């Protein structure tokens, strides 16, 4: 089954403890992206990757890192999480990041992160 | 001004009603436009892409007005199952390939 898989689904952690949220897709998609969703603010793009070894900042990259060493995986790393990073996170992939009209985004199920 | 703006609602309508949502965008260089649907904090799913000539998919019609920089979504004969949040999505334009900007969403509640 074609899908985007995020893990974990729920995570509660403490300030400063490094964590990684994994994202994997099995559709051979070139484009992958991370979003966070907060009430009243909608989805905001954190980082995206047009292809392997190519990553770019989105609108809210501060406090996050990503890597794209292989096509299928795009982990999101929080080196020193803070309470303002408490949010619902979505990973998404697309066949191509050029326009999206013929290659819509497929989202993972989301990761609900709480930083205390 | 936000890059993509939507009326958050909620829109409360009876079954069978016709409802329309608008969304404005600020970047005139944007080329791709979409409506996504999101159910109760689940993952967003593509409802329809919005083409320059407008497009229809069953009860749903999407329109693009480049001159006024807005897109619209019309839902006819609303069903209870249409209750969801509808997200307007716009790409960042040629200088921001790979960026997709989401509106904050419009919530629709269809009542029996």
Tab-separated table of C-alpha atoms in Angstrom:
chain	number	residue	atom	x	y	z
A	1	UNK	CA	0.000	0.000	0.000
A	2	UNK	CA	1.321	3.433	-0.990
A	3	UNK	CA	1.814	5.493	2.117
A	4	UNK	CA	3.775	7.975	4.155
A	5	UNK	CA	4.675	6.589	7.581
A	6	UNK	CA	5.564	8.773	10.532
A	7	UNK	CA	6.775	7.587	13.903
A	8	UNK	CA	5.985	7.998	16.677
A	9	UNK	CA	2.308	9.047	16.578
A	10	UNK	CA	2.506	10.558	20.056
A	11	UNK	CA	5.539	11.807	21.942
A	12	UNK	CA	5.871	13.546	25.287
A	13	UNK	CA	9.340	14.762	26.152
A	14	UNK	CA	11.153	17.304	28.291
A	15	UNK	CA	12.892	20.502	27.321
A	16	UNK	CA	16.345	19.973	25.874
A	17	UNK	CA	16.170	16.236	25.234
A	18	UNK	CA	17.069	15.606	21.597
A	19	UNK	CA	14.481	13.727	19.583
A	20	UNK	CA	13.914	12.507	16.048
A	21	UNK	CA	10.609	12.008	14.274
A	22	UNK	CA	10.970	9.613	11.372
A	23	UNK	CA	9.196	9.831	8.044
A	24	UNK	CA	9.316	7.233	5.320
A	25	UNK	CA	7.494	6.926	1.990
A	26	UNK	CA	7.283	3.917	-0.313
A	27	UNK	CA	6.170	5.703	-3.482
A	28	UNK	CA	9.609	6.681	-4.830
A	29	UNK	CA	8.642	10.343	-4.420
A	30	UNK	CA	11.298	12.971	-5.021
A	31	UNK	CA	9.742	15.670	-2.863
A	32	UNK	CA	9.278	15.486	0.897
A	33	UNK	CA	8.296	18.118	3.417
A	34	UNK	CA	7.590	18.709	7.094
A	35	UNK	CA	4.771	20.867	8.477
A	36	UNK	CA	3.600	21.838	11.901
A	37	UNK	CA	-0.025	22.630	12.651
A	38	UNK	CA	-1.084	24.917	15.464
A	39	UNK	CA	-4.573	26.227	16.318
A	40	UNK	CA	-5.359	29.438	14.458
A	41	UNK	CA	-2.137	29.262	12.431
A	42	UNK	CA	-2.836	26.432	10.033
A	43	UNK	CA	-0.071	24.286	8.579
A	44	UNK	CA	3.314	25.940	8.340
A	45	UNK	CA	6.187	24.488	6.384
A	46	UNK	CA	9.328	23.702	8.378
A	47	UNK	CA	11.701	22.201	5.792
A	48	UNK	CA	11.344	20.572	2.418
A	49	UNK	CA	13.494	18.485	0.125
A	50	UNK	CA	13.261	18.468	-3.644
A	51	UNK	CA	15.428	15.347	-3.900
A	52	UNK	CA	18.170	13.357	-2.183
A	53	UNK	CA	20.778	15.574	-0.497
A	54	UNK	CA	18.740	18.717	-1.327
A	55	UNK	CA	16.975	20.445	1.558
A	56	UNK	CA	15.582	23.966	1.960
A	57	UNK	CA	14.076	26.001	4.724
A	58	UNK	CA	10.367	26.566	4.850
A	59	UNK	CA	8.675	29.308	6.835
A	60	UNK	CA	9.493	28.135	10.367
A	61	UNK	CA	12.834	26.247	10.326
A	62	UNK	CA	14.261	27.578	13.602
A	63	UNK	CA	14.938	24.827	16.109
A	64	UNK	CA	14.689	22.009	13.568
A	65	UNK	CA	17.074	20.029	11.388
A	66	UNK	CA	16.434	17.583	8.589
A	67	UNK	CA	18.454	15.288	6.384
A	68	UNK	CA	17.736	13.478	3.116
A	69	UNK	CA	20.402	10.837	2.713
A	70	UNK	CA	18.104	8.489	0.818
A	71	UNK	CA	14.988	9.015	-1.197
A	72	UNK	CA	12.494	7.280	1.059
A	73	UNK	CA	13.429	8.849	4.421
A	74	UNK	CA	13.217	12.416	5.692
A	75	UNK	CA	13.681	12.566	9.474
A	76	UNK	CA	12.920	15.692	11.503
A	77	UNK	CA	15.400	16.370	14.293
A	78	UNK	CA	14.846	18.594	17.306
A	79	UNK	CA	18.276	19.018	18.873
A	80	UNK	CA	17.012	20.853	21.966
A	81	UNK	CA	13.199	20.850	22.055
A	82	UNK	CA	11.390	23.692	23.775
A	83	UNK	CA	7.745	24.021	24.884
A	84	UNK	CA	6.950	26.291	21.895
A	85	UNK	CA	7.620	23.288	19.659
A	86	UNK	CA	4.632	21.500	21.130
A	87	UNK	CA	2.525	20.922	18.040
A	88	UNK	CA	1.021	18.470	15.584
A	89	UNK	CA	3.594	17.567	12.932
A	90	UNK	CA	2.914	16.210	9.461
A	91	UNK	CA	5.300	14.759	6.956
A	92	UNK	CA	4.254	14.772	3.305
A	93	UNK	CA	5.633	13.601	-0.007
A	94	UNK	CA	4.952	14.231	-3.660
A	95	UNK	CA	6.203	12.774	-6.900
A	96	UNK	CA	7.698	16.159	-7.733
A	97	UNK	CA	8.042	19.554	-6.071
A	98	UNK	CA	7.711	21.364	-9.401
A	99	UNK	CA	4.196	22.762	-9.334
A	100	UNK	CA	2.355	19.908	-7.640
A	101	UNK	CA	-0.573	20.056	-10.084
A	102	UNK	CA	0.078	16.572	-11.378
A	103	UNK	CA	1.604	15.269	-8.180
A	104	UNK	CA	-0.429	16.088	-5.086
A	105	UNK	CA	0.903	15.853	-1.561
A	106	UNK	CA	0.423	12.640	0.385
A	107	UNK	CA	0.485	13.161	4.127
A	108	UNK	CA	1.495	10.911	6.965
A	109	UNK	CA	-0.851	10.369	9.924
A	110	UNK	CA	0.807	13.021	12.040
A	111	UNK	CA	2.909	13.126	15.209
A	112	UNK	CA	1.534	14.880	18.243
A	113	UNK	CA	4.512	16.240	20.180
A	114	UNK	CA	4.353	17.687	23.686
A	115	UNK	CA	7.434	19.316	25.195
A	116	UNK	CA	7.213	20.032	28.913
B	1	UNK	CA	-1.048	40.488	5.384
B	2	UNK	CA	-1.017	36.681	5.433
B	3	UNK	CA	0.136	35.000	2.239
B	4	UNK	CA	-3.025	32.901	2.088
B	5	UNK	CA	-6.170	33.995	3.883
B	6	UNK	CA	-9.406	32.166	4.538
B	7	UNK	CA	-12.452	32.930	6.609
B	8	UNK	CA	-12.090	30.416	9.444
B	9	UNK	CA	-15.860	30.091	9.951
B	10	UNK	CA	-17.377	27.944	11.232
B	11	UNK	CA	-19.975	27.731	8.514
B	12	UNK	CA	-23.050	25.964	9.875
B	13	UNK	CA	-25.412	24.874	7.103
B	14	UNK	CA	-28.334	22.455	6.796
B	15	UNK	CA	-28.104	19.341	4.682
B	16	UNK	CA	-28.775	20.097	1.043
B	17	UNK	CA	-27.524	23.665	1.224
B	18	UNK	CA	-25.041	25.218	-1.164
B	19	UNK	CA	-22.022	26.770	0.490
B	20	UNK	CA	-19.093	28.714	-0.930
B	21	UNK	CA	-15.659	29.419	0.491
B	22	UNK	CA	-13.211	32.014	-0.728
B	23	UNK	CA	-9.486	32.211	-0.285
B	24	UNK	CA	-7.186	35.102	-1.175
B	25	UNK	CA	-3.466	34.866	-1.873
B	26	UNK	CA	-0.853	37.603	-1.942
B	27	UNK	CA	1.851	36.285	-4.300
B	28	UNK	CA	0.895	37.084	-7.877
B	29	UNK	CA	3.601	34.667	-9.074
B	30	UNK	CA	1.813	31.649	-7.582
B	31	UNK	CA	0.942	29.102	-10.224
B	32	UNK	CA	-0.652	26.148	-8.472
B	33	UNK	CA	-3.758	26.146	-6.333
B	34	UNK	CA	-5.493	23.419	-4.394
B	35	UNK	CA	-8.234	22.654	-1.954
B	36	UNK	CA	-7.469	20.075	0.715
B	37	UNK	CA	-9.862	18.593	3.225
B	38	UNK	CA	-8.920	17.828	6.809
B	39	UNK	CA	-11.070	15.845	9.229
B	40	UNK	CA	-10.692	16.521	12.947
B	41	UNK	CA	-6.870	16.861	13.200
B	42	UNK	CA	-6.251	13.957	10.855
B	43	UNK	CA	-3.956	14.318	7.886
B	44	UNK	CA	-5.066	16.660	5.075
B	45	UNK	CA	-6.176	15.014	1.844
B	46	UNK	CA	-6.388	16.535	-1.598
B	47	UNK	CA	-9.941	17.474	-2.526
B	48	UNK	CA	-9.192	19.046	-5.863
B	49	UNK	CA	-6.653	21.026	-7.807
B	50	UNK	CA	-7.808	24.368	-9.154
B	51	UNK	CA	-7.228	25.011	-12.830
B	52	UNK	CA	-7.301	28.362	-14.608
B	53	UNK	CA	-10.486	27.485	-16.454
B	54	UNK	CA	-12.195	26.278	-13.300
B	55	UNK	CA	-13.065	22.674	-12.662
B	56	UNK	CA	-15.853	20.578	-11.292
B	57	UNK	CA	-15.881	17.224	-9.536
B	58	UNK	CA	-19.384	16.037	-8.728
B	59	UNK	CA	-20.875	18.433	-6.189
B	60	UNK	CA	-17.668	20.433	-5.896
B	61	UNK	CA	-16.650	23.329	-8.132
B	62	UNK	CA	-13.395	25.257	-7.869
B	63	UNK	CA	-12.691	28.591	-9.520
B	64	UNK	CA	-9.569	30.707	-9.884
B	65	UNK	CA	-9.573	34.477	-10.327
B	66	UNK	CA	-6.009	35.561	-11.051
B	67	UNK	CA	-6.838	39.230	-11.458
B	68	UNK	CA	-8.276	39.449	-7.955
B	69	UNK	CA	-5.985	36.745	-6.584
B	70	UNK	CA	-8.548	34.486	-5.054
B	71	UNK	CA	-9.808	30.961	-5.422
B	72	UNK	CA	-13.194	29.636	-4.449
B	73	UNK	CA	-14.808	26.334	-3.608
B	74	UNK	CA	-18.522	25.722	-4.077
B	75	UNK	CA	-20.211	22.720	-2.511
B	76	UNK	CA	-23.708	21.910	-3.734
B	77	UNK	CA	-26.257	19.698	-1.979
B	78	UNK	CA	-24.206	19.502	1.236
B	79	UNK	CA	-24.010	16.132	3.000
B	80	UNK	CA	-23.343	15.436	6.657
B	81	UNK	CA	-20.102	13.805	5.526
B	82	UNK	CA	-18.905	17.118	4.085
B	83	UNK	CA	-18.350	18.389	7.638
B	84	UNK	CA	-14.625	19.076	7.816
B	85	UNK	CA	-12.046	21.827	7.576
B	86	UNK	CA	-11.219	22.966	4.041
B	87	UNK	CA	-7.692	24.185	3.443
B	88	UNK	CA	-6.734	26.515	0.643
B	89	UNK	CA	-3.206	25.783	-0.593
B	90	UNK	CA	-1.063	27.879	-2.907
B	91	UNK	CA	2.436	27.264	-4.177
B	92	UNK	CA	5.103	29.832	-3.486
B	93	UNK	CA	5.639	30.918	-7.081
B	94	UNK	CA	8.531	30.312	-9.419
B	95	UNK	CA	11.082	31.765	-7.016
B	96	UNK	CA	9.862	29.510	-4.233
B	97	UNK	CA	9.514	26.189	-5.945
B	98	UNK	CA	8.831	23.508	-3.403
B	99	UNK	CA	7.046	25.811	-1.007
B	100	UNK	CA	3.391	25.251	-0.394
B	101	UNK	CA	1.488	27.766	1.705
B	102	UNK	CA	-1.626	26.684	3.553
B	103	UNK	CA	-4.472	28.873	4.662
B	104	UNK	CA	-5.642	28.353	8.221
B	105	UNK	CA	-8.708	26.519	6.980
B	106	UNK	CA	-12.455	27.061	6.897
B	107	UNK	CA	-14.570	24.821	9.078
B	108	UNK	CA	-17.850	23.503	7.693
B	109	UNK	CA	-20.524	21.896	9.860
B	110	UNK	CA	-23.432	20.358	7.984
B	111	UNK	CA	-26.463	19.789	10.225
B	112	UNK	CA	-29.338	17.347	9.678
